[in-house]
mmCIF file of C-alpha atoms and ligand atoms in Angstrom:
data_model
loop_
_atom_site.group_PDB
_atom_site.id
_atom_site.type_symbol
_atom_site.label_atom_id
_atom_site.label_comp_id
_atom_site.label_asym_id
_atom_site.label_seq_id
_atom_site.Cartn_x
_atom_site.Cartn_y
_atom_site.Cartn_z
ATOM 1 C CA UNK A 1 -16.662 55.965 61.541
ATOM 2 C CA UNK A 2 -17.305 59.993 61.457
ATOM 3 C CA UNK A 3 -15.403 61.788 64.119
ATOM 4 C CA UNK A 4 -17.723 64.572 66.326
ATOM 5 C CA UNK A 5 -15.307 66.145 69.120
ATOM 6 C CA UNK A 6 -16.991 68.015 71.440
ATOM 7 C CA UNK A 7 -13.729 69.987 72.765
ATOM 8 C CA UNK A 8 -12.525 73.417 72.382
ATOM 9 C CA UNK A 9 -8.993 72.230 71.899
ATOM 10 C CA UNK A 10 -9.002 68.961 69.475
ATOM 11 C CA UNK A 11 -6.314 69.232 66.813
ATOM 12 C CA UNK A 12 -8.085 68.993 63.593
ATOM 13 C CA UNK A 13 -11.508 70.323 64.163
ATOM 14 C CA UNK A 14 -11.192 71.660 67.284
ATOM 15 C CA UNK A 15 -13.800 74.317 68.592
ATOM 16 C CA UNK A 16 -15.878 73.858 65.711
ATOM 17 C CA UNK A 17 -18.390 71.643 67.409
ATOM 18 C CA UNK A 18 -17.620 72.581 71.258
ATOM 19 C CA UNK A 19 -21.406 73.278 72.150
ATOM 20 C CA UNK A 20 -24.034 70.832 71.588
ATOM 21 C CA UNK A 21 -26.444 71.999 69.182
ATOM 22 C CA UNK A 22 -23.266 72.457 66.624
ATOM 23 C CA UNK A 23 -22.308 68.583 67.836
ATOM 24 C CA UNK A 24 -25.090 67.155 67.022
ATOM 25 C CA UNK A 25 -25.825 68.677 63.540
ATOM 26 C CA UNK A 26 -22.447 67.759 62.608
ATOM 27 C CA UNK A 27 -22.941 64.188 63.630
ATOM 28 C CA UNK A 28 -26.450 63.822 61.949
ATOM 29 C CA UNK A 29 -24.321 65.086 58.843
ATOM 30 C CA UNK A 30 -21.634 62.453 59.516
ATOM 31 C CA UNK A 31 -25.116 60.121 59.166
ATOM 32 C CA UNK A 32 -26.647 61.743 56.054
ATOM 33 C CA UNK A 33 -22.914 60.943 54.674
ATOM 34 C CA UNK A 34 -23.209 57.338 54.909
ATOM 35 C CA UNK A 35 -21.008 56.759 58.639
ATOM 36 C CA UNK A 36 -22.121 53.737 59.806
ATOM 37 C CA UNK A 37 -20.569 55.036 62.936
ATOM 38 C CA UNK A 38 -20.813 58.228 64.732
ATOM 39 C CA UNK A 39 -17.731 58.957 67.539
ATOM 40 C CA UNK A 40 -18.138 61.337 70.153
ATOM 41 C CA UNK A 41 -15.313 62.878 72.312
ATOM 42 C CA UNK A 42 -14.904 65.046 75.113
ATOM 43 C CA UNK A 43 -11.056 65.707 75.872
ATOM 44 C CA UNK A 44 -8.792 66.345 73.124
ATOM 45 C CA UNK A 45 -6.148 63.652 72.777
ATOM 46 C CA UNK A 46 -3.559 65.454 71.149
ATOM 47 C CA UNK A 47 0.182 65.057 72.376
ATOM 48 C CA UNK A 48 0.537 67.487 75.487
ATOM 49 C CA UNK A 49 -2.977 68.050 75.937
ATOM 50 C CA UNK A 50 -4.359 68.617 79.282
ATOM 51 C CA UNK A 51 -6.909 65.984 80.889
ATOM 52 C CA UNK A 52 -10.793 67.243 81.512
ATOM 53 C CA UNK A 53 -12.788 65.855 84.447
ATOM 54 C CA UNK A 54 -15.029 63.037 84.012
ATOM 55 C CA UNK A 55 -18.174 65.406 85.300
ATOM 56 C CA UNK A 56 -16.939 68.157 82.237
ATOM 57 C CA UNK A 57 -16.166 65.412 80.039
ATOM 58 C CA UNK A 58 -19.796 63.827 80.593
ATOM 59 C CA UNK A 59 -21.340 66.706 80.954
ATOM 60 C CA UNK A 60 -19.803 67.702 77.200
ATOM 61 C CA UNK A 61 -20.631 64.073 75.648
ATOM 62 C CA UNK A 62 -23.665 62.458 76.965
ATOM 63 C CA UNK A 63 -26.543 65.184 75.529
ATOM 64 C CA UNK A 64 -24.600 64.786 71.972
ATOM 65 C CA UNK A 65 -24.799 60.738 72.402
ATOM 66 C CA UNK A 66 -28.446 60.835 73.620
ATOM 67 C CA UNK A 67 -29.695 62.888 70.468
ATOM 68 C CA UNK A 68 -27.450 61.019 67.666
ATOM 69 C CA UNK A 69 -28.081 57.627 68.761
ATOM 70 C CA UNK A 70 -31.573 58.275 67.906
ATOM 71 C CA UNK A 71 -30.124 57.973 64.709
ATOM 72 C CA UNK A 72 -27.736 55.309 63.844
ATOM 73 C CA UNK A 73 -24.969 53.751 66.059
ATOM 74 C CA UNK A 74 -22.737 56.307 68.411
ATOM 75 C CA UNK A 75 -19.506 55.391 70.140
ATOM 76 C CA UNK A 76 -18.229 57.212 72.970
ATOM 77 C CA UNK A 77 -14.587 58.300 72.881
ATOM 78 C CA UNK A 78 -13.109 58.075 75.902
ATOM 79 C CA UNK A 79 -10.684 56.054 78.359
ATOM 80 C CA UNK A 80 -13.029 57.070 81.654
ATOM 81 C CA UNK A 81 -15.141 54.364 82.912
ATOM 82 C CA UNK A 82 -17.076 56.636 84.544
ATOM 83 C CA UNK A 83 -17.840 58.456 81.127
ATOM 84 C CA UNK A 84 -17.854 55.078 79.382
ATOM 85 C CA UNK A 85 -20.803 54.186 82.163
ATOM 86 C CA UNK A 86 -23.046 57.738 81.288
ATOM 87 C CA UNK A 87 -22.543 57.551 77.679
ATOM 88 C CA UNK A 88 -23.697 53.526 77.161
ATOM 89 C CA UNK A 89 -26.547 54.670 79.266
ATOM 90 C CA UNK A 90 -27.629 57.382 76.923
ATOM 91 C CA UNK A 91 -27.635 55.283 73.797
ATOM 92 C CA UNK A 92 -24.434 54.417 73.020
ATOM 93 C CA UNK A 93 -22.867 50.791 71.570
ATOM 94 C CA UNK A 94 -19.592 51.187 70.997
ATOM 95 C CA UNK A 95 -16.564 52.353 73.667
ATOM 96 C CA UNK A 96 -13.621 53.539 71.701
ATOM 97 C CA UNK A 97 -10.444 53.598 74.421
ATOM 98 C CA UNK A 98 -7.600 54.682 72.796
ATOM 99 C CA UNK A 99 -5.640 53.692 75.709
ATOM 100 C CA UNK A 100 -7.158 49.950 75.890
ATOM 101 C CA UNK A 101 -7.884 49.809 79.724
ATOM 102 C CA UNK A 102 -4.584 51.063 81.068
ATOM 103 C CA UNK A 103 -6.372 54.532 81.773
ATOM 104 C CA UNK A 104 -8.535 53.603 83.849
ATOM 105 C CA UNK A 105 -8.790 50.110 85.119
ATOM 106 C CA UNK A 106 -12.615 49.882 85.282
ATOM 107 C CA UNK A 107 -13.321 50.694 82.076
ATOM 108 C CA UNK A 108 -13.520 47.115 80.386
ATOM 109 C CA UNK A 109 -15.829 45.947 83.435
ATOM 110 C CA UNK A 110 -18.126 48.434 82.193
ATOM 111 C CA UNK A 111 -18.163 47.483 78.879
ATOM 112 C CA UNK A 112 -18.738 44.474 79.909
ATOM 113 C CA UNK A 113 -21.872 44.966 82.047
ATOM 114 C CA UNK A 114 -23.262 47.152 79.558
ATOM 115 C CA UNK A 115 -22.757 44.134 76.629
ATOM 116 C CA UNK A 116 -21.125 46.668 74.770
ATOM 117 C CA UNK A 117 -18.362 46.630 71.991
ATOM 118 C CA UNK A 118 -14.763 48.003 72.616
ATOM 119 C CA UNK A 119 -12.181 49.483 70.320
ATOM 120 C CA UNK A 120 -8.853 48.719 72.105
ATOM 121 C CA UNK A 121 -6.367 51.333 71.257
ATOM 122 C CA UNK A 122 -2.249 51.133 71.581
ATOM 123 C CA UNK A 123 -1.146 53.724 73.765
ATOM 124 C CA UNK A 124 2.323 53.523 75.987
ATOM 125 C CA UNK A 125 2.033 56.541 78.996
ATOM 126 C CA UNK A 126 -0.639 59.190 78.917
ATOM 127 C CA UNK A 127 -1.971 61.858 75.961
ATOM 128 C CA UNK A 128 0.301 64.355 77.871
ATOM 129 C CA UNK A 129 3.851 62.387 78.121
ATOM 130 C CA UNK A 130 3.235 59.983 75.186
ATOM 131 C CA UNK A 131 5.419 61.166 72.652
ATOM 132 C CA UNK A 132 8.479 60.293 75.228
ATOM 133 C CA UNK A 133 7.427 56.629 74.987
ATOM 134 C CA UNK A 134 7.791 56.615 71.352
ATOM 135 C CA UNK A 135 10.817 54.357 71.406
ATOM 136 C CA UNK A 136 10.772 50.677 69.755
ATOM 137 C CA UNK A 137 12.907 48.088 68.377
ATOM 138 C CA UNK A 138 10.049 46.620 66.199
ATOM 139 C CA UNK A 139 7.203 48.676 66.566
ATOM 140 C CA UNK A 140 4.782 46.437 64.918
ATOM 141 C CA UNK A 141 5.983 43.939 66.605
ATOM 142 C CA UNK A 142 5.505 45.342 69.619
ATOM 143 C CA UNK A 143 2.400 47.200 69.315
ATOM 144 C CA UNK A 144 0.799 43.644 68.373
ATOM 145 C CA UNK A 145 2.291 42.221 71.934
ATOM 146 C CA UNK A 146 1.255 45.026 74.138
ATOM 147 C CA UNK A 147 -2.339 44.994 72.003
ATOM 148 C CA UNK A 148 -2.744 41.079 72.889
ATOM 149 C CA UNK A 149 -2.243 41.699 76.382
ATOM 150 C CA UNK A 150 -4.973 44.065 76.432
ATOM 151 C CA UNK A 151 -7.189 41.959 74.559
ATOM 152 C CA UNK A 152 -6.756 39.713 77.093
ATOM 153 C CA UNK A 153 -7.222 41.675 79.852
ATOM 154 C CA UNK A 154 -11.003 42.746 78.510
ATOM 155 C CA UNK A 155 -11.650 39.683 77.960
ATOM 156 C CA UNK A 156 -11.147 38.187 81.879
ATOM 157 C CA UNK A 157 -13.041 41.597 82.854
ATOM 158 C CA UNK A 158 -15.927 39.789 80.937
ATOM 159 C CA UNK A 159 -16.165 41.748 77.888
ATOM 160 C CA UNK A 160 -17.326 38.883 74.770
ATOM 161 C CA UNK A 161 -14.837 37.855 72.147
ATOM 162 C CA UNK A 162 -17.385 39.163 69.116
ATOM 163 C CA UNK A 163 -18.036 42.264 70.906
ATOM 164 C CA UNK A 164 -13.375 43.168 70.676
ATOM 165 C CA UNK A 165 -11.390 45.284 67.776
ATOM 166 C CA UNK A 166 -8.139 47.104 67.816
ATOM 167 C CA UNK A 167 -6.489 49.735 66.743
ATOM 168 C CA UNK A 168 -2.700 50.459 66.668
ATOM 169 C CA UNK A 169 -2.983 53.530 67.655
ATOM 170 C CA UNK A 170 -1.689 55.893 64.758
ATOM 171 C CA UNK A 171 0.216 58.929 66.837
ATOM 172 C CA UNK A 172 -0.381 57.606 70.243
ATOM 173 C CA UNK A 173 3.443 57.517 71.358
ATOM 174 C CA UNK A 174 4.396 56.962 67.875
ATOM 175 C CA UNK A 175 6.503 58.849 65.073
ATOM 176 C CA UNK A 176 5.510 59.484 61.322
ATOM 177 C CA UNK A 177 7.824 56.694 60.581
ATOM 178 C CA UNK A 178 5.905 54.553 63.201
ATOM 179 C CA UNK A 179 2.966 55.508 61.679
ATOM 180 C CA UNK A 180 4.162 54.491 58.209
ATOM 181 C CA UNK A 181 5.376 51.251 59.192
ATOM 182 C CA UNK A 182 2.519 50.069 61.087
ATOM 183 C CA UNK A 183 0.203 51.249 58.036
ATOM 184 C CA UNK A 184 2.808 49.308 55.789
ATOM 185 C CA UNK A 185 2.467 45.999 57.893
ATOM 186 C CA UNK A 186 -1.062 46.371 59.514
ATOM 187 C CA UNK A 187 -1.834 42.875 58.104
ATOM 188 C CA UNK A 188 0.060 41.700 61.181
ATOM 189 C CA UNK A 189 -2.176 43.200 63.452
ATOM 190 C CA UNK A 190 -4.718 40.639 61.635
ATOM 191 C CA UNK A 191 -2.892 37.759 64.023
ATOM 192 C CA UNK A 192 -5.237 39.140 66.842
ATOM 193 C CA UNK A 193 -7.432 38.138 65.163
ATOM 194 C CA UNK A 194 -10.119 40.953 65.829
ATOM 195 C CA UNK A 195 -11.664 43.489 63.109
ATOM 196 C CA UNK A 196 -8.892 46.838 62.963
ATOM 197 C CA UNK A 197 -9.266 50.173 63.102
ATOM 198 C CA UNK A 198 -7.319 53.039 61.890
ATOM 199 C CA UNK A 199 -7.150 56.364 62.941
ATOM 200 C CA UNK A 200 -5.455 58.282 60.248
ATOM 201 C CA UNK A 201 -7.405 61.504 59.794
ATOM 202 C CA UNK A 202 -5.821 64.588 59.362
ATOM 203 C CA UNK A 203 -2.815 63.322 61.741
ATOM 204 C CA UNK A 204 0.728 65.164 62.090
ATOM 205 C CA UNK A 205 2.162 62.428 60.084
ATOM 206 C CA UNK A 206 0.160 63.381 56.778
ATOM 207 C CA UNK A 207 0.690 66.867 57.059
ATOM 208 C CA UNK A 208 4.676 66.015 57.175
ATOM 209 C CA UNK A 209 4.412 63.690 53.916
ATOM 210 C CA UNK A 210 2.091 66.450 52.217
ATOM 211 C CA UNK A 211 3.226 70.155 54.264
ATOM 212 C CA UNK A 212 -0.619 70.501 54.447
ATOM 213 C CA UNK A 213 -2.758 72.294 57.150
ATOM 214 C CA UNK A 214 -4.817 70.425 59.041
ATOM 215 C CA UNK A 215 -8.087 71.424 57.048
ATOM 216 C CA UNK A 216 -6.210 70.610 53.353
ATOM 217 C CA UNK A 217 -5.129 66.801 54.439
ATOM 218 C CA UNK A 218 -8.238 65.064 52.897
ATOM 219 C CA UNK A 219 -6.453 63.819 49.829
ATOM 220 C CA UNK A 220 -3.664 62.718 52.122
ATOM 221 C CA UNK A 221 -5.677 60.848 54.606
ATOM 222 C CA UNK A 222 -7.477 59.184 51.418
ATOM 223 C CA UNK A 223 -3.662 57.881 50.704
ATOM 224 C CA UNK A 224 -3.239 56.718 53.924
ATOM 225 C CA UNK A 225 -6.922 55.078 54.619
ATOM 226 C CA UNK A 226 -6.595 53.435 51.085
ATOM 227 C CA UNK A 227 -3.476 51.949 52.098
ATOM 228 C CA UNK A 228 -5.048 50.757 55.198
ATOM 229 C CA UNK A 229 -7.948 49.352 54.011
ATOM 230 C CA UNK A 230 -5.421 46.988 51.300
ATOM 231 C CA UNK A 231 -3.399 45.634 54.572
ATOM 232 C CA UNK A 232 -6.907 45.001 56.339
ATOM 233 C CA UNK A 233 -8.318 47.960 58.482
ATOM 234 C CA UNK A 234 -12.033 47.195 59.102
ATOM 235 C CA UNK A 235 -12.981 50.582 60.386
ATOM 236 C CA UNK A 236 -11.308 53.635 59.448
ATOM 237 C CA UNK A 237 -12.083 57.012 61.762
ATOM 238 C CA UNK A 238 -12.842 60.118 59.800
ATOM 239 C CA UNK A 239 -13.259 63.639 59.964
ATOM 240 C CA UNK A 240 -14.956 63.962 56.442
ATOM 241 C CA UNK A 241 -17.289 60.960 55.574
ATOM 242 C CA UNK A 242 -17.986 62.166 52.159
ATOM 243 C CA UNK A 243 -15.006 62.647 50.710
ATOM 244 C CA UNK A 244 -13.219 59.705 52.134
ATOM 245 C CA UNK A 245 -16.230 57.201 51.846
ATOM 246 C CA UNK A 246 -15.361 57.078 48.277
ATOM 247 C CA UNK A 247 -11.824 56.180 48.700
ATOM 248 C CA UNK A 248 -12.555 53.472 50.862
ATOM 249 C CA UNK A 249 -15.159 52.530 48.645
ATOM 250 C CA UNK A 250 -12.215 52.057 45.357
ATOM 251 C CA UNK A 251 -9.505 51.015 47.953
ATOM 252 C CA UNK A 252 -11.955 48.082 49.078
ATOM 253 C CA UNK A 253 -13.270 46.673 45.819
ATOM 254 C CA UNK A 254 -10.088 46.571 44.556
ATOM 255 C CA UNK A 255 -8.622 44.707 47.806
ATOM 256 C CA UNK A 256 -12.078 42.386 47.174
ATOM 257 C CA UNK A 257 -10.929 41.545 43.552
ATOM 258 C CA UNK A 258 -7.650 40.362 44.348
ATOM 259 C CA UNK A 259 -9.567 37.975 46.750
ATOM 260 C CA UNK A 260 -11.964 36.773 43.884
ATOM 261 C CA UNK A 261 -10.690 33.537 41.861
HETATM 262 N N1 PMM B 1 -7.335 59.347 67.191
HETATM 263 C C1 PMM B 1 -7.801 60.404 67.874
HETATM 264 C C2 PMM B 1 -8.870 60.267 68.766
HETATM 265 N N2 PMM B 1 -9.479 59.073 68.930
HETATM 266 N N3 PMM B 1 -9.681 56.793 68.396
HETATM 267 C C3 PMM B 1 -9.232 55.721 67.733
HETATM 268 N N4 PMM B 1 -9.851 54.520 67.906
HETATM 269 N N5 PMM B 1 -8.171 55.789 66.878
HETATM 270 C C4 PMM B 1 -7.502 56.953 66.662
HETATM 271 O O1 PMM B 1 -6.534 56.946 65.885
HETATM 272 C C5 PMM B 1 -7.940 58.129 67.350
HETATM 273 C C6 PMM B 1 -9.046 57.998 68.235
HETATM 274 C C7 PMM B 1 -7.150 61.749 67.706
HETATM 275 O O2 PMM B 1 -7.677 62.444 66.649
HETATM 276 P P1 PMM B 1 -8.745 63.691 66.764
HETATM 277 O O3 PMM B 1 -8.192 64.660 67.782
HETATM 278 O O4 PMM B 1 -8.822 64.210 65.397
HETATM 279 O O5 PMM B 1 -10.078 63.145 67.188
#
């Protein structure tokens, strides 16, 4: 899943792509690459940044999601239903929430009417006061719990069982260590029994392990998203397809082999 933020402010590529003719050539890139997945986003999501209107945010997203979904499958990233609604209707298939529905209440009802697919992301609080909620006995533990109970509340707003994945939610009201740990024991996210997704790309946490810039953590997010493919991530978001294509390509065959008698 290539990453295409249409913001001025996003943390690791931000302003690179903030008008749309830039967007989209970076997303038909992303394609060219081999992303089976292109995600588009309108409001940066950092920790402490400041929320965009849903008319700026759709007005950012939905010409960028109209022209790439002419070419392969587009998610929209956003927690706006009202966003969520303009985007689906402009092509795309996927909804990527990274605060599972407790944004904005109507946002799994229009997944559902749309028969779209939903990435359900772990979130406690809001992009701006998140990194207070970052307290937790058992994070894992808890992040599974709190994910479940989102799960459950797309599925009585309709959305289908086949059409559900998660995501815990790497540096959404979490610490490096968080981060580590739920890396180290995603297979327990695997009792939800959806397909995962990780978000590792370029994060704070890999520039702490490796004191990397944003733009040098490639070989650090190939650490992290091989790990995560061995404890089960399905999906793994990415800045650079190219480079880390390849290390999910070795990180999977070698999780295939232990699975072959
Ligand atoms: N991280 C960011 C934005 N969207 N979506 C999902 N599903 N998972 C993530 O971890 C995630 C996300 C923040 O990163 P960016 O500012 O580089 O896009």
């Amino acid at each position: 899943m290539g990453v295409v933020n249409v913001t001025p402010d996003s943390f690791s590529d931000g302003g690179a792509c903030f008008d749309e003719v830039s967007a989209v050539a970076r997303g038909r890139r992303l394609f060219a690459e081999g992303a089976d997945l292109v995600d588009v986003g309108g409001e940066s999501t950092r920790p402490g940044a400041e929320p965009v209107s849903a008319s700026e945010e759709a007005a950012r997203v939905v010409p960028v999601v109209r022209a790439l979904a002419e070419l392969g499958a587009v998610s929209i990233d956003t927690y706006k239903a009202e966003v969520a609604a303009l985007a689906l209707a402009a092509g795309a298939e996927v909804v990527n929430d990274i605060s599972g529905g407790t944004l904005d209440p109507a946002l799994f009802g229009v997944v559902a009417q749309h028969g779209a697919a939903v990435i359900i992301g772990h979130l406690r609080g809001t992009p701006k006061d998140m990194q207070a909620h970052a307290r937790y006995d058992d994070v894992v533990r808890e992040v599974v719990a709190e994910l479940r109970l989102r799960v459950a509340a797309a599925l009585a707003a309709g959305v289908a069982r086949g059409r559900i994945l998660v995501d815990p939610g790497l540096g959404f009201a979490k610490t490096a260590e968080h981060n580590l740990e739920l890396l180290a024991r995603l297979g327990e996210l695997g009792a939800l029994g959806f397909p995962i997704v990780v978000g590792a790309s370029r994060k704070a946490f890999v520039g702490k392990l490796t004191g990397r810039e944003t733009a040098a953590r490639e070989w650090g997010t190939a650490g992290a998203n091989a790990a995560a493919v061995l404890h089960g991530a399905n999906v793994l978001r990415v800045h650079d397809v190219l480079a880390q294509r390849d290390a999910i390509a070795v990180a999977d065959a070698i999780g295939r082999a232990a699975c072959t008698p």
